[in-house]
PDB file of C-alpha atoms in Angstrom:
ATOM      1  CA  UNK H 134     -30.310  49.968  -4.475  1.00 49.00           C
ATOM      2  CA  UNK H 135     -31.341  49.474  -0.871  1.00 50.00           C
ATOM      3  CA  UNK H 136     -33.552  46.510  -1.781  1.00 50.00           C
ATOM      4  CA  UNK H 137     -30.644  44.719  -3.423  1.00 49.00           C
ATOM      5  CA  UNK H 138     -28.427  45.283  -0.413  1.00 53.00           C
ATOM      6  CA  UNK H 139     -31.038  43.996   2.018  1.00 50.00           C
ATOM      7  CA  UNK H 140     -31.654  40.767   0.066  1.00 52.00           C
ATOM      8  CA  UNK H 141     -27.978  39.976  -0.530  1.00 56.00           C
ATOM      9  CA  UNK H 142     -27.508  38.096   2.782  1.00 60.00           C
ATOM     10  CA  UNK H 143     -30.680  36.074   2.115  1.00 62.00           C
ATOM     11  CA  UNK H 144     -29.474  35.079  -1.356  1.00 61.00           C
ATOM     12  CA  UNK H 145     -26.039  34.245  -0.003  1.00 74.00           C
ATOM     13  CA  UNK H 146     -27.206  32.158   2.986  1.00 84.00           C
ATOM     14  CA  UNK H 147     -27.747  28.816   1.162  1.00 89.00           C
ATOM     15  CA  UNK H 148     -24.295  29.059  -0.403  1.00 90.00           C
ATOM     16  CA  UNK H 149     -22.679  29.798   2.960  1.00 91.00           C
ATOM     17  CA  UNK H 150     -24.463  26.764   4.410  1.00 94.00           C
ATOM     18  CA  UNK H 151     -23.313  24.564   1.511  1.00 95.00           C
ATOM     19  CA  UNK H 152     -19.728  25.751   1.961  1.00 95.00           C
ATOM     20  CA  UNK H 153     -19.769  25.129   5.701  1.00 96.00           C
ATOM     21  CA  UNK H 154     -21.334  21.670   5.466  1.00 98.00           C
ATOM     22  CA  UNK H 155     -18.928  20.673   2.704  1.00 98.00           C
ATOM     23  CA  UNK H 156     -15.942  21.987   4.668  1.00 98.00           C
ATOM     24  CA  UNK H 157     -16.905  20.098   7.835  1.00 98.00           C
ATOM     25  CA  UNK H 158     -17.464  16.860   5.909  1.00 98.00           C
ATOM     26  CA  UNK H 159     -14.121  17.265   4.133  1.00 98.00           C
ATOM     27  CA  UNK H 160     -12.354  17.797   7.443  1.00 97.00           C
ATOM     28  CA  UNK H 161     -14.088  14.728   8.909  1.00 98.00           C
ATOM     29  CA  UNK H 162     -12.939  12.549   5.998  1.00 98.00           C
ATOM     30  CA  UNK H 163      -9.401  13.921   6.316  1.00 97.00           C
ATOM     31  CA  UNK H 164      -9.460  12.735   9.936  1.00 97.00           C
ATOM     32  CA  UNK H 165     -11.088   9.407   8.985  1.00 97.00           C
ATOM     33  CA  UNK H 166      -8.334   8.586   6.488  1.00 97.00           C
ATOM     34  CA  UNK H 167      -5.355   8.326   8.882  1.00 96.00           C
ATOM     35  CA  UNK H 168      -7.562   6.515  11.375  1.00 95.00           C
ATOM     36  CA  UNK H 169      -8.358   3.796   8.833  1.00 96.00           C
ATOM     37  CA  UNK H 170      -4.723   3.637   7.684  1.00 94.00           C
ATOM     38  CA  UNK H 171      -3.557   3.290  11.276  1.00 93.00           C
ATOM     39  CA  UNK H 172      -6.056   0.530  11.971  1.00 95.00           C
ATOM     40  CA  UNK H 173      -4.843  -1.245   8.818  1.00 93.00           C
ATOM     41  CA  UNK H 174      -1.420  -1.550  10.462  1.00 90.00           C
ATOM     42  CA  UNK H 175      -3.031  -3.824  13.065  1.00 92.00           C
ATOM     43  CA  UNK H 176      -3.279  -6.462  10.349  1.00 91.00           C
ATOM     44  CA  UNK H 177      -6.931  -6.177   9.337  1.00 91.00           C
ATOM     45  CA  UNK H 178      -7.058  -5.721   5.574  1.00 90.00           C
ATOM     46  CA  UNK H 179     -10.658  -4.464   5.672  1.00 93.00           C
ATOM     47  CA  UNK H 180      -9.399  -1.122   7.001  1.00 95.00           C
ATOM     48  CA  UNK H 181      -7.347  -0.632   3.852  1.00 94.00           C
ATOM     49  CA  UNK H 182     -10.548  -1.046   1.837  1.00 95.00           C
ATOM     50  CA  UNK H 183     -12.214   1.610   3.996  1.00 96.00           C
ATOM     51  CA  UNK H 184      -9.163   3.846   3.508  1.00 96.00           C
ATOM     52  CA  UNK H 185      -9.490   3.370  -0.262  1.00 96.00           C
ATOM     53  CA  UNK H 186     -13.203   4.253  -0.177  1.00 97.00           C
ATOM     54  CA  UNK H 187     -12.375   7.266   1.977  1.00 97.00           C
ATOM     55  CA  UNK H 188      -9.993   8.500  -0.713  1.00 97.00           C
ATOM     56  CA  UNK H 189     -12.804   8.582  -3.249  1.00 98.00           C
ATOM     57  CA  UNK H 190     -15.078  10.347  -0.782  1.00 98.00           C
ATOM     58  CA  UNK H 191     -12.309  12.871  -0.035  1.00 98.00           C
ATOM     59  CA  UNK H 192     -11.957  13.606  -3.752  1.00 98.00           C
ATOM     60  CA  UNK H 193     -15.704  14.114  -4.153  1.00 98.00           C
ATOM     61  CA  UNK H 194     -15.884  16.382  -1.123  1.00 98.00           C
ATOM     62  CA  UNK H 195     -12.844  18.384  -2.249  1.00 98.00           C
ATOM     63  CA  UNK H 196     -14.604  18.909  -5.589  1.00 98.00           C
ATOM     64  CA  UNK H 197     -17.740  19.985  -3.706  1.00 98.00           C
ATOM     65  CA  UNK H 198     -15.599  22.463  -1.749  1.00 98.00           C
ATOM     66  CA  UNK H 199     -14.501  24.023  -5.048  1.00 98.00           C
ATOM     67  CA  UNK H 200     -18.091  24.206  -6.310  1.00 97.00           C
ATOM     68  CA  UNK H 201     -19.311  25.703  -3.019  1.00 95.00           C
ATOM     69  CA  UNK H 202     -16.525  28.311  -2.973  1.00 95.00           C
ATOM     70  CA  UNK H 203     -17.282  29.312  -6.571  1.00 94.00           C
ATOM     71  CA  UNK H 204     -21.043  29.492  -5.926  1.00 93.00           C
ATOM     72  CA  UNK H 205     -20.442  31.665  -2.882  1.00 90.00           C
ATOM     73  CA  UNK H 206     -18.286  34.023  -4.912  1.00 88.00           C
ATOM     74  CA  UNK H 207     -20.253  34.106  -8.140  1.00 80.00           C
ATOM     75  CA  UNK H 208     -21.638  36.646  -8.983  1.00 68.00           C
ATOM     76  CA  UNK H 209     -20.223  38.986  -6.387  1.00 70.00           C
ATOM     77  CA  UNK H 210     -21.757  37.347  -3.309  1.00 72.00           C
ATOM     78  CA  UNK H 211     -18.560  36.716  -1.417  1.00 74.00           C
ATOM     79  CA  UNK H 212     -14.806  36.645  -1.334  1.00 78.00           C
ATOM     80  CA  UNK H 213     -12.772  34.761  -3.916  1.00 87.00           C
ATOM     81  CA  UNK H 214     -10.163  33.916  -1.264  1.00 89.00           C
ATOM     82  CA  UNK H 215     -11.549  30.424  -0.618  1.00 94.00           C
ATOM     83  CA  UNK H 216     -11.397  29.335  -4.254  1.00 96.00           C
ATOM     84  CA  UNK H 217      -7.590  28.870  -4.521  1.00 97.00           C
ATOM     85  CA  UNK H 218      -7.586  27.065  -1.164  1.00 97.00           C
ATOM     86  CA  UNK H 219     -10.293  24.660  -2.348  1.00 98.00           C
ATOM     87  CA  UNK H 220      -8.614  24.092  -5.728  1.00 98.00           C
ATOM     88  CA  UNK H 221      -5.269  23.390  -4.029  1.00 98.00           C
ATOM     89  CA  UNK H 222      -6.928  20.813  -1.779  1.00 98.00           C
ATOM     90  CA  UNK H 223      -8.597  19.141  -4.750  1.00 98.00           C
ATOM     91  CA  UNK H 224      -5.300  18.902  -6.643  1.00 99.00           C
ATOM     92  CA  UNK H 225      -3.436  17.621  -3.589  1.00 98.00           C
ATOM     93  CA  UNK H 226      -6.118  14.988  -2.920  1.00 98.00           C
ATOM     94  CA  UNK H 227      -5.502  13.702  -6.454  1.00 98.00           C
ATOM     95  CA  UNK H 228      -1.751  13.635  -5.824  1.00 98.00           C
ATOM     96  CA  UNK H 229      -2.384  11.932  -2.485  1.00 98.00           C
ATOM     97  CA  UNK H 230      -4.463   9.222  -4.133  1.00 97.00           C
ATOM     98  CA  UNK H 231      -1.756   8.595  -6.737  1.00 98.00           C
ATOM     99  CA  UNK H 232       0.899   8.364  -4.022  1.00 97.00           C
ATOM    100  CA  UNK H 233      -1.259   5.930  -2.059  1.00 95.00           C
ATOM    101  CA  UNK H 234      -1.895   3.694  -5.051  1.00 95.00           C
ATOM    102  CA  UNK H 235       1.827   3.615  -5.860  1.00 97.00           C
ATOM    103  CA  UNK H 236       2.601   2.952  -2.169  1.00 93.00           C
ATOM    104  CA  UNK H 237       4.968   5.904  -1.799  1.00 96.00           C
ATOM    105  CA  UNK H 238       4.227   6.054   1.912  1.00 94.00           C
ATOM    106  CA  UNK H 239       7.193   8.321   2.726  1.00 96.00           C
ATOM    107  CA  UNK H 240       5.456  11.148   0.845  1.00 98.00           C
ATOM    108  CA  UNK H 241       1.860   9.919   1.259  1.00 97.00           C
ATOM    109  CA  UNK H 242       1.828  10.317   5.052  1.00 95.00           C
ATOM    110  CA  UNK H 243       3.250  13.872   5.274  1.00 97.00           C
ATOM    111  CA  UNK H 244       0.948  14.979   2.465  1.00 98.00           C
ATOM    112  CA  UNK H 245      -1.975  13.536   4.408  1.00 97.00           C
ATOM    113  CA  UNK H 246      -0.969  15.629   7.410  1.00 97.00           C
ATOM    114  CA  UNK H 247      -0.793  18.703   5.172  1.00 98.00           C
ATOM    115  CA  UNK H 248      -4.229  17.927   3.729  1.00 98.00           C
ATOM    116  CA  UNK H 249      -5.759  17.638   7.189  1.00 97.00           C
ATOM    117  CA  UNK H 250      -4.241  20.996   8.103  1.00 98.00           C
ATOM    118  CA  UNK H 251      -5.577  22.514   4.894  1.00 98.00           C
ATOM    119  CA  UNK H 252      -9.042  21.081   5.556  1.00 98.00           C
ATOM    120  CA  UNK H 253      -8.955  22.466   9.086  1.00 98.00           C
ATOM    121  CA  UNK H 254      -7.924  25.896   7.787  1.00 97.00           C
ATOM    122  CA  UNK H 255     -10.574  25.797   5.068  1.00 97.00           C
ATOM    123  CA  UNK H 256     -13.242  24.958   7.632  1.00 97.00           C
ATOM    124  CA  UNK H 257     -12.085  27.772   9.913  1.00 97.00           C
ATOM    125  CA  UNK H 258     -12.240  30.218   7.011  1.00 95.00           C
ATOM    126  CA  UNK H 259     -15.693  28.947   6.006  1.00 94.00           C
ATOM    127  CA  UNK H 260     -16.986  29.738   9.491  1.00 94.00           C
ATOM    128  CA  UNK H 261     -15.200  33.089   9.830  1.00 91.00           C
ATOM    129  CA  UNK H 262     -17.554  36.034  10.096  1.00 70.00           C
ATOM    130  CA  UNK H 263     -17.667  38.156   6.982  1.00 65.00           C
ATOM    131  CA  UNK H 264     -19.374  41.371   6.067  1.00 55.00           C
ATOM    132  CA  UNK H 265     -22.304  40.770   3.730  1.00 46.00           C
TER     133      UNK H 265
END
């Protein structure tokens, strides 16, 4: 039993790293998105294209967050607390993309602020110290 306990942190380490890298990249894209949208308001259409590409990247990274949270948890390597947070972000990114494509800016902008806050919280939780 002692051997299993001593190797648990070593087995878990790659999954913690994946979660942390994914979380930081997600947070960076969530900051990139309003920057590109704001620059689009200066009249340069190319920034809207970058904002559109960023939406796809945000969706991929949110999906990676879910995968990383599940891999960290399964089987019994970590807490399941990050999984609902990651799933909620993934769902809200999909809603955010739909709102952006339909140009419902009055809801799109506040939801973007919420998503950045969620990404920031997810990243903080990914870096929080946990018992192994």
